[in-house]
Tab-separated table of C-alpha atoms in Angstrom:
chain	number	residue	atom	x	y	z
B	704	MET	CA	126.277	118.116	102.642
B	705	LYS	CA	124.686	116.808	99.464
B	706	TYR	CA	121.180	117.584	100.777
B	707	ASP	CA	119.945	120.228	103.210
B	708	ILE	CA	116.407	118.875	103.584
B	709	VAL	CA	115.060	115.329	103.800
B	710	ILE	CA	111.341	114.719	103.359
B	711	PHE	CA	109.823	111.388	104.382
B	712	ASP	CA	106.691	109.567	103.417
B	713	MET	CA	104.933	108.191	106.505
B	714	ASP	CA	103.299	104.761	106.242
B	715	GLY	CA	105.677	102.101	104.981
B	716	THR	CA	108.636	104.487	105.033
B	717	LEU	CA	109.014	106.004	108.487
B	718	VAL	CA	106.563	103.676	110.199
B	719	ASP	CA	105.861	99.986	109.612
B	720	THR	CA	102.058	100.030	109.381
B	721	ASP	CA	101.455	97.087	107.056
B	722	LEU	CA	99.975	94.881	109.784
B	723	MET	CA	97.714	97.731	110.896
B	724	LEU	CA	96.502	98.163	107.336
B	725	VAL	CA	95.831	94.463	106.821
B	726	GLU	CA	94.002	94.071	110.146
B	727	SER	CA	91.859	97.166	109.542
B	728	MET	CA	90.925	96.280	105.986
B	729	MET	CA	90.140	92.658	106.815
B	730	ALA	CA	87.785	93.805	109.580
B	731	LEU	CA	85.919	95.919	107.016
B	732	PHE	CA	85.779	93.093	104.497
B	733	ARG	CA	84.440	90.688	107.129
B	734	LYS	CA	81.724	93.191	108.032
B	735	TYR	CA	80.637	94.460	104.630
B	736	ARG	CA	81.827	91.876	102.092
B	737	PRO	CA	82.134	88.565	103.985
B	738	ASP	CA	82.070	86.468	100.816
B	739	TYR	CA	84.733	88.509	99.023
B	740	LYS	CA	88.225	87.016	98.884
B	741	ILE	CA	91.200	89.324	98.675
B	742	SER	CA	94.886	88.450	98.833
B	743	LEU	CA	97.499	89.818	101.187
B	744	SER	CA	99.571	90.849	98.172
B	745	THR	CA	96.682	93.068	97.073
B	746	ILE	CA	96.058	94.703	100.446
B	747	ILE	CA	99.674	95.754	100.977
B	748	TYR	CA	99.381	97.958	97.885
B	749	PHE	CA	96.625	99.897	99.634
B	750	SER	CA	99.526	101.687	101.327
B	751	GLY	CA	100.397	104.652	99.142
B	752	PRO	CA	97.270	106.019	97.475
B	753	PRO	CA	94.725	107.985	99.534
B	754	ILE	CA	92.750	105.515	101.639
B	755	GLU	CA	89.578	107.411	100.713
B	756	ASP	CA	90.020	106.316	97.095
B	757	THR	CA	90.658	102.704	98.071
B	758	LEU	CA	87.618	102.542	100.335
B	759	ALA	CA	85.403	104.020	97.611
B	760	GLN	CA	86.686	101.420	95.157
B	761	TYR	CA	86.184	98.351	97.360
B	762	PHE	CA	83.109	99.419	99.335
B	763	PRO	CA	80.991	101.363	96.810
B	764	GLU	CA	77.714	100.315	98.444
B	765	VAL	CA	78.644	101.717	101.856
B	766	ASP	CA	78.141	105.372	102.712
B	767	HIS	CA	81.528	106.963	102.048
B	768	ALA	CA	81.676	109.022	105.235
B	769	THR	CA	80.699	105.961	107.267
B	770	ILE	CA	83.354	103.664	105.839
B	771	ILE	CA	86.054	106.324	106.222
B	772	GLN	CA	85.171	106.830	109.884
B	773	GLU	CA	85.112	103.091	110.509
B	774	PHE	CA	88.543	102.726	108.960
B	775	LYS	CA	89.877	105.588	111.083
B	776	ASP	CA	88.523	103.957	114.240
B	777	LEU	CA	89.939	100.549	113.341
B	778	SER	CA	93.301	101.877	112.249
B	779	LEU	CA	93.704	103.832	115.487
B	780	GLN	CA	93.127	100.635	117.450
B	781	TYR	CA	95.607	98.647	115.378
B	782	TYR	CA	98.152	101.464	115.296
B	783	HIS	CA	98.624	101.161	119.027
B	784	LEU	CA	98.853	97.376	118.774
B	785	SER	CA	101.172	96.965	115.799
B	786	ALA	CA	102.694	100.151	114.340
B	787	MET	CA	106.438	100.405	114.881
B	788	LEU	CA	109.511	102.139	113.567
B	789	PHE	CA	111.864	100.407	111.180
B	790	PRO	CA	115.301	99.423	112.515
B	791	TYR	CA	117.728	102.339	113.012
B	792	THR	CA	115.090	104.989	112.238
B	793	VAL	CA	115.600	106.933	115.484
B	794	GLU	CA	119.389	106.764	115.233
B	795	VAL	CA	119.301	108.129	111.694
B	796	LEU	CA	116.802	110.889	112.503
B	797	GLU	CA	118.925	111.928	115.476
B	798	THR	CA	122.110	111.986	113.392
B	799	LEU	CA	120.553	114.054	110.611
B	800	HIS	CA	118.975	116.411	113.124
B	801	ARG	CA	122.322	116.978	114.860
B	802	GLN	CA	123.902	117.714	111.480
B	803	GLY	CA	121.421	120.549	110.961
B	804	ILE	CA	119.402	118.790	108.268
B	805	LYS	CA	115.795	119.932	108.106
B	806	LEU	CA	113.332	117.027	108.254
B	807	GLY	CA	109.763	117.041	106.979
B	808	ILE	CA	106.922	114.736	105.964
B	809	LEU	CA	104.785	114.414	102.840
B	810	THR	CA	102.003	111.889	103.360
B	811	ASN	CA	98.558	110.850	102.190
B	812	LYS	CA	97.587	110.362	105.828
B	813	HIS	CA	95.416	113.037	107.450
B	814	HIS	CA	97.319	115.729	109.339
B	815	ASP	CA	95.921	114.994	112.791
B	816	ARG	CA	96.587	111.260	112.454
B	817	THR	CA	100.109	112.014	111.254
B	818	ILE	CA	100.788	114.089	114.380
B	819	ASP	CA	99.247	111.390	116.602
B	820	THR	CA	101.466	108.720	115.030
B	821	LEU	CA	104.637	110.766	115.443
B	822	LYS	CA	103.800	111.453	119.089
B	823	MET	CA	102.930	107.814	119.753
B	824	LEU	CA	106.360	106.785	118.489
B	825	ASN	CA	108.108	109.735	120.183
B	826	ILE	CA	109.672	111.188	117.033
B	827	GLU	CA	107.534	114.300	116.508
B	828	HIS	CA	110.326	116.635	117.670
B	829	TYR	CA	112.508	115.760	114.678
B	830	PHE	CA	110.104	117.208	112.088
B	831	ASP	CA	109.466	120.882	111.518
B	832	TYR	CA	107.094	120.767	108.528
B	833	ILE	CA	104.317	118.378	107.501
B	834	VAL	CA	102.177	118.299	104.372
B	835	ALA	CA	99.376	115.776	104.730
B	836	TYR	CA	96.336	114.651	102.753
B	837	ASP	CA	94.102	117.431	104.008
B	838	ASP	CA	96.738	120.135	103.475
B	839	VAL	CA	96.480	119.976	99.669
B	840	GLU	CA	93.803	119.889	97.011
B	841	LYS	CA	95.546	117.098	95.107
B	842	PRO	CA	97.334	114.436	97.201
B	843	LYS	CA	100.152	112.173	96.018
B	844	PRO	CA	100.974	111.199	93.323
B	845	ASP	CA	100.240	114.814	92.365
B	846	PRO	CA	103.321	116.989	93.080
B	847	GLU	CA	101.317	119.799	94.743
B	848	GLY	CA	102.482	118.813	98.229
B	849	MET	CA	106.138	118.680	97.213
B	850	PHE	CA	105.933	122.085	95.566
B	851	GLN	CA	104.409	123.398	98.796
B	852	ILE	CA	107.384	121.994	100.711
B	853	ILE	CA	109.912	123.497	98.274
B	854	GLU	CA	108.227	126.887	98.629
B	855	HIS	CA	108.113	126.620	102.413
B	856	TYR	CA	111.839	125.945	102.692
B	857	ASN	CA	112.726	128.276	99.800
B	858	VAL	CA	115.289	125.722	98.676
B	859	SER	CA	116.763	124.651	95.373
B	860	LYS	CA	115.284	121.324	94.281
B	861	ASP	CA	118.681	119.678	94.085
B	862	ARG	CA	119.181	120.263	97.825
B	863	LEU	CA	116.107	118.240	98.796
B	864	LEU	CA	115.747	114.460	99.056
B	865	PHE	CA	112.426	112.603	99.253
B	866	VAL	CA	112.390	109.178	100.929
B	867	GLY	CA	109.516	106.835	100.088
B	868	ASP	CA	108.404	103.271	99.579
B	869	THR	CA	105.835	103.253	96.765
B	870	ILE	CA	105.511	104.096	93.087
B	871	TYR	CA	103.462	107.143	94.172
B	872	ASP	CA	106.457	108.529	96.059
B	873	TYR	CA	108.679	107.962	93.043
B	874	GLN	CA	106.177	109.694	90.756
B	875	VAL	CA	106.022	112.714	93.072
B	876	ALA	CA	109.804	113.014	93.030
B	877	VAL	CA	110.024	112.734	89.256
B	878	SER	CA	107.205	115.193	88.552
B	879	SER	CA	108.536	117.764	91.018
B	880	GLY	CA	112.169	117.405	89.954
B	881	VAL	CA	113.655	116.285	93.285
B	882	ASP	CA	115.880	113.319	94.069
B	883	CYS	CA	114.244	110.230	95.492
B	884	ALA	CA	115.541	107.488	97.779
B	885	LEU	CA	113.394	104.356	97.846
B	886	ILE	CA	113.580	101.802	100.611
B	887	GLY	CA	114.378	98.277	99.485
B	888	TRP	CA	112.816	96.322	102.359
B	889	SER	CA	109.186	97.049	101.495
B	890	PRO	CA	106.991	94.130	100.351
B	891	ARG	CA	105.746	96.395	97.568
B	892	ARG	CA	107.613	95.973	94.292
B	893	PHE	CA	108.365	98.581	91.650
B	894	PRO	CA	108.035	98.474	87.856
B	895	ALA	CA	111.268	97.845	85.992
B	896	HIS	CA	111.475	101.439	84.739
B	897	VAL	CA	111.789	102.904	88.244
B	898	ARG	CA	115.264	104.390	88.716
B	899	PRO	CA	115.511	106.464	91.917
B	900	ALA	CA	118.613	108.460	92.746
B	901	HIS	CA	119.220	106.066	95.648
B	902	TRP	CA	118.102	102.626	96.834
B	903	LEU	CA	118.265	102.016	100.588
B	904	THR	CA	118.598	98.522	102.011
B	905	ASP	CA	119.222	99.786	105.544
B	906	TYR	CA	118.196	103.109	107.084
B	907	ARG	CA	121.780	103.752	108.169
B	908	GLN	CA	122.688	104.242	104.507
B	909	LEU	CA	120.603	107.406	104.476
B	910	VAL	CA	123.236	109.296	106.453
B	911	GLU	CA	125.853	108.585	103.793
B	912	VAL	CA	123.391	109.557	101.073
B	913	VAL	CA	122.616	112.914	102.696
B	914	ILE	CA	126.242	113.772	103.438
B	915	ASN	CA	127.951	112.509	100.294
B	916	GLY	CA	125.128	111.849	97.860
B	917	LYS	CA	125.851	108.159	97.544
B	918	THR	CA	124.581	104.943	99.013
B	919	SER	CA	127.177	103.252	101.204
B	920	VAL	CA	128.121	99.675	100.398
């Protein structure tokens, strides 16, 4: 095996939550900023950074605790309506699990919501370690969470692969010194300088990456 451990980002990587995000944010804009126009191409980049920071930026006049709770309530509703796994995700998780690969999660989602999402999609049993937003002092793109994962598994950095979908995931990998695989089907685009160890255009390629360290053609 090229890698012994595979760590996944959550939203946009393991789970397609873009529609949930758009629906939730548009409900907040309609309520608090009905005259404000925002594009779809802007909202999809809200996936990645901590949602607390995004809400503070776009709703500075609303009590911060209030707007966070409202987003949590809305997102829970839309999660059940629209969140889904990407094609071949379960097959790949099952294959890696059977091969003895340890699977974990590093996310800017809160820990309890992460667990709820995994259970809702019936994939919680594949993951044995989770580092979420409220498990660290500095969330992504700070590498604190990845260093916590490396320490937990007591593994050499070159034996760990991080799978993500945003520039924040790439920055975490670079700053912590681990290899990164970025998914190529996300609507979010990367700056030209981004050069991950692997690009994935189909989740099934991840098996070849983990076993042989290369993306299958």
